Amino acid sequence: ITLLIGKMEMIFSALRLQMYFTKKNGTSVYYGTQWIKKSDLPKEVIKKIEINILKMGEVLISKKFHGIANFDFMIRNKEMFFIECNPRLVGPSPQMSNTKELLHNLDFSEEFIHASANEKLSSHKPFIPDTKFKGCTVDLDSLKSQLQNIRIKELPKIGYYKIEKTYLEYVSEKINDYNKTNLILLKHSLLPNEKINKNSLLGFAFTNEQMAEIHGNTYSIKENGEKTLNALQWILGEKY
């Protein structure tokens, strides 16, 4: 969850799920984040999250902190356990800029600037907004193991793609195409003739489609999620 802090105001973002999956060899892979609805979690869990994030925000304000704070936490047996706090922009931040319902229908860029400048925020929203948006941010580094030692001979274009069977087809670079549900925004950070290794930074991909689904205390990747990951692997390495 993202928390914006101004002079005395706080704004909570919608919730997102970190998509970790365990491979057959027992290693865990982080694929990215999936935005989720409040109704995906029990009401008592939502209340506990809001209470604890509010307490964290109050502590940060008492320490003269202002700006952005992203909290990672776990829910186990309806109990909340904090993991870390990242006081910076993160992978899913661009989706908050383009999908206002993720931040109480407020302009994320404007509120972020106000918070960073220690100015008053436009609203005080210390609770989680509900959202129907279930898009994802895919961390392309999750594909490195499948792309090890592949040399990039031709850089894929940065822009919007659509999935055609098992591959990606370039559509455009127009920002207005962001809201189209069947497109993937590819924002890689590859270099010409780069040989992919464990230290490579591959970038991100953004989709408005749901990739993971919650089932009670667990979750699984959907068929279209697998299709998206396979298509991204193709465009980054196998195509060339």
Coordinates of C-alpha atoms in Angstrom, one line a residue:
I1 CA 0.0 0.0 0.0
T2 CA 1.2 3.5 -0.7
L3 CA 0.8 6.3 1.8
L4 CA 1.2 10.0 0.9
I5 CA 2.0 12.3 3.8
G6 CA 1.7 16.1 3.7
K7 CA 1.8 18.6 6.6
M8 CA -0.8 16.8 8.7
E9 CA -2.8 14.9 6.0
M10 CA -2.6 11.3 4.8
I11 CA -3.9 9.6 1.7
F12 CA -4.0 5.8 1.4
S13 CA -3.8 4.1 -2.0
A14 CA -5.7 0.9 -3.0
L15 CA -4.2 -2.4 -2.0
R16 CA -2.0 -4.5 -4.2
L17 CA -0.8 -8.1 -4.0
Q18 CA 2.8 -9.0 -4.5
M19 CA 2.9 -12.0 -6.8
Y20 CA 5.4 -14.5 -5.5
F21 CA 5.3 -18.0 -6.9
T22 CA 7.4 -21.1 -6.0
K23 CA 9.1 -23.0 -8.7
K24 CA 9.4 -26.8 -8.7
N25 CA 13.0 -26.5 -7.4
G26 CA 11.7 -24.6 -4.4
T27 CA 13.0 -21.1 -5.4
S28 CA 10.6 -18.2 -5.1
V29 CA 10.0 -15.8 -8.0
Y30 CA 8.6 -12.3 -7.8
Y31 CA 6.5 -11.5 -10.9
G32 CA 5.2 -8.1 -9.9
T33 CA 2.1 -6.6 -8.3
Q34 CA -1.6 -7.1 -8.8
W35 CA -4.1 -4.4 -7.7
I36 CA -6.9 -5.9 -5.6
K37 CA -10.4 -4.8 -4.4
K38 CA -11.1 -4.3 -0.7
S39 CA -13.8 -7.0 -1.0
D40 CA -11.0 -9.5 -1.8
L41 CA -10.1 -9.5 1.9
P42 CA -12.3 -9.9 5.0
K43 CA -13.7 -6.7 6.5
E44 CA -11.9 -7.3 9.8
V45 CA -8.6 -7.6 7.9
I46 CA -9.2 -4.4 6.0
K47 CA -9.9 -2.6 9.3
K48 CA -6.7 -3.9 10.9
I49 CA -4.7 -2.7 7.9
E50 CA -6.2 0.7 8.0
I51 CA -5.6 1.1 11.8
N52 CA -2.0 -0.1 11.5
I53 CA -1.1 2.1 8.5
L54 CA -2.7 5.1 10.2
K55 CA -0.5 4.5 13.3
M56 CA 2.6 4.2 11.0
G57 CA 1.6 7.5 9.3
E58 CA 1.2 9.2 12.7
V59 CA 4.6 8.1 13.7
L60 CA 6.1 9.3 10.5
I61 CA 4.4 12.7 10.9
S62 CA 5.7 12.9 14.5
K63 CA 9.2 12.4 13.1
K64 CA 8.7 15.3 10.6
F65 CA 8.6 12.9 7.7
H66 CA 6.7 14.0 4.5
G67 CA 6.4 12.5 1.1
I68 CA 5.7 9.0 0.0
A69 CA 6.0 5.7 1.9
N70 CA 5.2 2.3 0.5
F71 CA 4.5 -0.5 3.1
D72 CA 5.0 -4.2 2.5
F73 CA 3.2 -6.5 4.9
M74 CA 1.9 -10.0 5.3
I75 CA -1.5 -11.2 6.4
R76 CA -1.5 -14.5 8.2
N77 CA -4.4 -15.9 10.2
K78 CA -6.0 -12.4 9.9
E79 CA -3.0 -10.9 11.6
M80 CA -0.8 -8.2 10.0
F81 CA 3.0 -8.3 10.0
F82 CA 5.0 -5.4 8.6
I83 CA 8.0 -6.3 6.3
E84 CA 9.5 -3.0 5.2
C85 CA 8.8 0.6 4.2
N86 CA 10.1 2.0 1.0
P87 CA 10.1 5.9 1.0
R88 CA 10.3 6.2 -2.8
L89 CA 8.3 5.6 -6.0
V90 CA 7.8 2.0 -6.8
G91 CA 7.0 -0.1 -9.9
P92 CA 3.2 0.3 -9.6
S93 CA 3.4 4.1 -9.1
P94 CA 2.7 4.9 -12.8
Q95 CA -0.6 3.1 -12.6
M96 CA -1.7 5.4 -9.8
S97 CA -1.0 8.3 -12.0
N98 CA -3.1 6.9 -14.8
T99 CA -5.9 5.3 -12.8
K100 CA -7.3 7.9 -10.3
E101 CA -9.6 5.4 -8.5
L102 CA -6.5 3.8 -7.0
L103 CA -6.1 7.0 -5.0
H104 CA -9.6 8.1 -4.1
N105 CA -10.0 9.7 -7.6
L106 CA -7.2 12.2 -6.8
D107 CA -4.4 13.1 -9.0
F108 CA -1.4 11.1 -7.8
S109 CA 1.2 13.3 -9.5
E110 CA -0.2 16.5 -7.9
E111 CA -0.5 14.9 -4.4
F112 CA 3.0 13.5 -4.7
I113 CA 4.4 16.9 -5.4
H114 CA 2.5 18.5 -2.5
A115 CA 3.7 15.7 -0.1
S116 CA 7.3 16.0 -1.3
A117 CA 7.2 19.8 -0.8
N118 CA 5.7 19.3 2.7
E119 CA 2.6 21.2 1.6
K120 CA -1.0 20.5 2.5
L121 CA -2.6 17.7 0.6
S122 CA -6.0 18.3 -1.1
S123 CA -7.7 15.8 1.1
H124 CA -7.3 13.7 4.2
K125 CA -8.1 10.1 3.3
P126 CA -6.7 7.8 5.9
F127 CA -8.5 4.7 4.6
I128 CA -8.3 2.3 1.7
P129 CA -10.3 3.3 -1.4
D130 CA -12.3 0.6 -3.1
T131 CA -11.5 0.0 -6.8
K132 CA -12.6 -2.2 -9.6
F133 CA -9.2 -1.9 -11.3
K134 CA -7.3 -5.2 -11.3
G135 CA -4.3 -4.3 -13.5
C136 CA -0.8 -5.5 -12.9
T137 CA 2.8 -4.3 -13.0
V138 CA 5.1 -7.0 -14.2
D139 CA 8.7 -7.0 -13.0
L140 CA 10.6 -8.1 -16.1
D141 CA 13.5 -9.2 -13.9
S142 CA 11.3 -12.3 -13.1
L143 CA 12.1 -13.6 -16.6
K144 CA 15.9 -13.4 -16.3
S145 CA 16.3 -17.1 -15.5
Q146 CA 14.6 -18.0 -18.8
L147 CA 16.6 -15.4 -20.7
Q148 CA 20.1 -16.0 -19.2
N149 CA 23.0 -15.4 -21.7
I150 CA 20.7 -14.3 -24.5
R151 CA 22.2 -11.4 -26.4
I152 CA 19.8 -8.6 -27.4
K153 CA 20.5 -8.0 -31.1
E154 CA 17.5 -5.7 -31.7
L155 CA 15.8 -3.7 -29.0
P156 CA 12.0 -4.1 -28.8
K157 CA 10.2 -0.8 -29.2
I158 CA 9.0 0.9 -26.0
G159 CA 5.2 1.3 -26.2
Y160 CA 1.9 -0.6 -26.4
Y161 CA 1.6 -4.2 -27.5
K162 CA -1.2 -6.6 -27.9
I163 CA -1.0 -10.4 -27.5
E164 CA -1.4 -12.4 -30.7
K165 CA -1.5 -16.1 -29.8
T166 CA 1.9 -16.6 -28.1
Y167 CA 3.7 -13.4 -29.2
L168 CA 3.4 -9.6 -28.8
E169 CA 2.5 -7.3 -31.7
Y170 CA 3.5 -3.6 -31.5
V171 CA 0.5 -1.2 -31.6
S172 CA 1.6 2.4 -30.8
E173 CA 3.4 4.7 -28.3
K174 CA 0.3 7.0 -27.8
I175 CA -0.4 7.7 -24.2
N176 CA -4.1 7.7 -24.8
D177 CA -3.9 3.9 -25.5
Y178 CA -3.2 3.3 -21.8
N179 CA -6.8 2.8 -20.9
K180 CA -7.4 0.1 -23.5
T181 CA -7.9 -3.2 -21.6
N182 CA -6.2 -5.5 -24.1
L183 CA -2.9 -3.8 -24.4
I184 CA 0.4 -4.2 -22.6
L185 CA 2.8 -1.2 -22.0
L186 CA 6.4 -2.4 -22.4
K187 CA 9.0 -0.2 -20.6
H188 CA 12.2 -2.1 -20.8
S189 CA 15.7 -0.9 -19.8
L190 CA 17.7 -3.1 -22.1
L191 CA 20.8 -1.9 -23.9
P192 CA 21.8 -2.6 -27.5
N193 CA 23.8 -5.9 -27.8
E194 CA 23.3 -6.5 -24.1
K195 CA 23.9 -10.1 -22.9
I196 CA 21.3 -10.8 -20.2
N197 CA 22.7 -12.0 -16.9
K198 CA 21.7 -12.1 -13.2
N199 CA 22.7 -8.4 -12.8
S200 CA 20.7 -7.1 -15.7
L201 CA 17.9 -4.7 -15.1
L202 CA 15.1 -5.5 -17.5
G203 CA 12.4 -2.9 -16.6
F204 CA 8.6 -3.3 -16.3
A205 CA 5.5 -4.0 -18.2
F206 CA 2.0 -2.7 -17.3
T207 CA -1.3 -4.3 -18.1
N208 CA -4.9 -3.4 -17.2
E209 CA -5.8 -7.1 -17.2
Q210 CA -6.0 -9.3 -14.0
M211 CA -3.2 -11.8 -13.8
A212 CA -3.6 -13.3 -10.4
E213 CA -6.7 -14.5 -8.4
I214 CA -7.1 -14.7 -4.7
H215 CA -8.6 -17.9 -3.2
G216 CA -9.2 -17.4 0.5
N217 CA -5.7 -17.4 2.1
T218 CA -3.8 -18.1 -1.1
Y219 CA -3.7 -17.0 -4.8
S220 CA -2.8 -18.4 -8.2
I221 CA -1.9 -17.0 -11.6
K222 CA -4.6 -17.0 -14.2
E223 CA -4.3 -18.5 -17.6
N224 CA -4.1 -15.0 -19.2
G225 CA -1.4 -14.2 -16.7
E226 CA 0.7 -17.1 -17.9
K227 CA 0.0 -16.1 -21.5
T228 CA 1.2 -12.5 -20.7
L229 CA 4.5 -13.7 -19.1
N230 CA 5.2 -16.1 -22.0
A231 CA 4.6 -13.3 -24.6
L232 CA 6.9 -10.9 -22.6
Q233 CA 9.6 -13.6 -22.6
W234 CA 9.2 -14.0 -26.3
I235 CA 9.6 -10.2 -27.1
L236 CA 12.6 -9.8 -24.8
G237 CA 14.6 -12.8 -25.9
E238 CA 13.2 -15.6 -28.0
K239 CA 12.1 -13.3 -30.9
Y240 CA 15.7 -12.5 -31.7

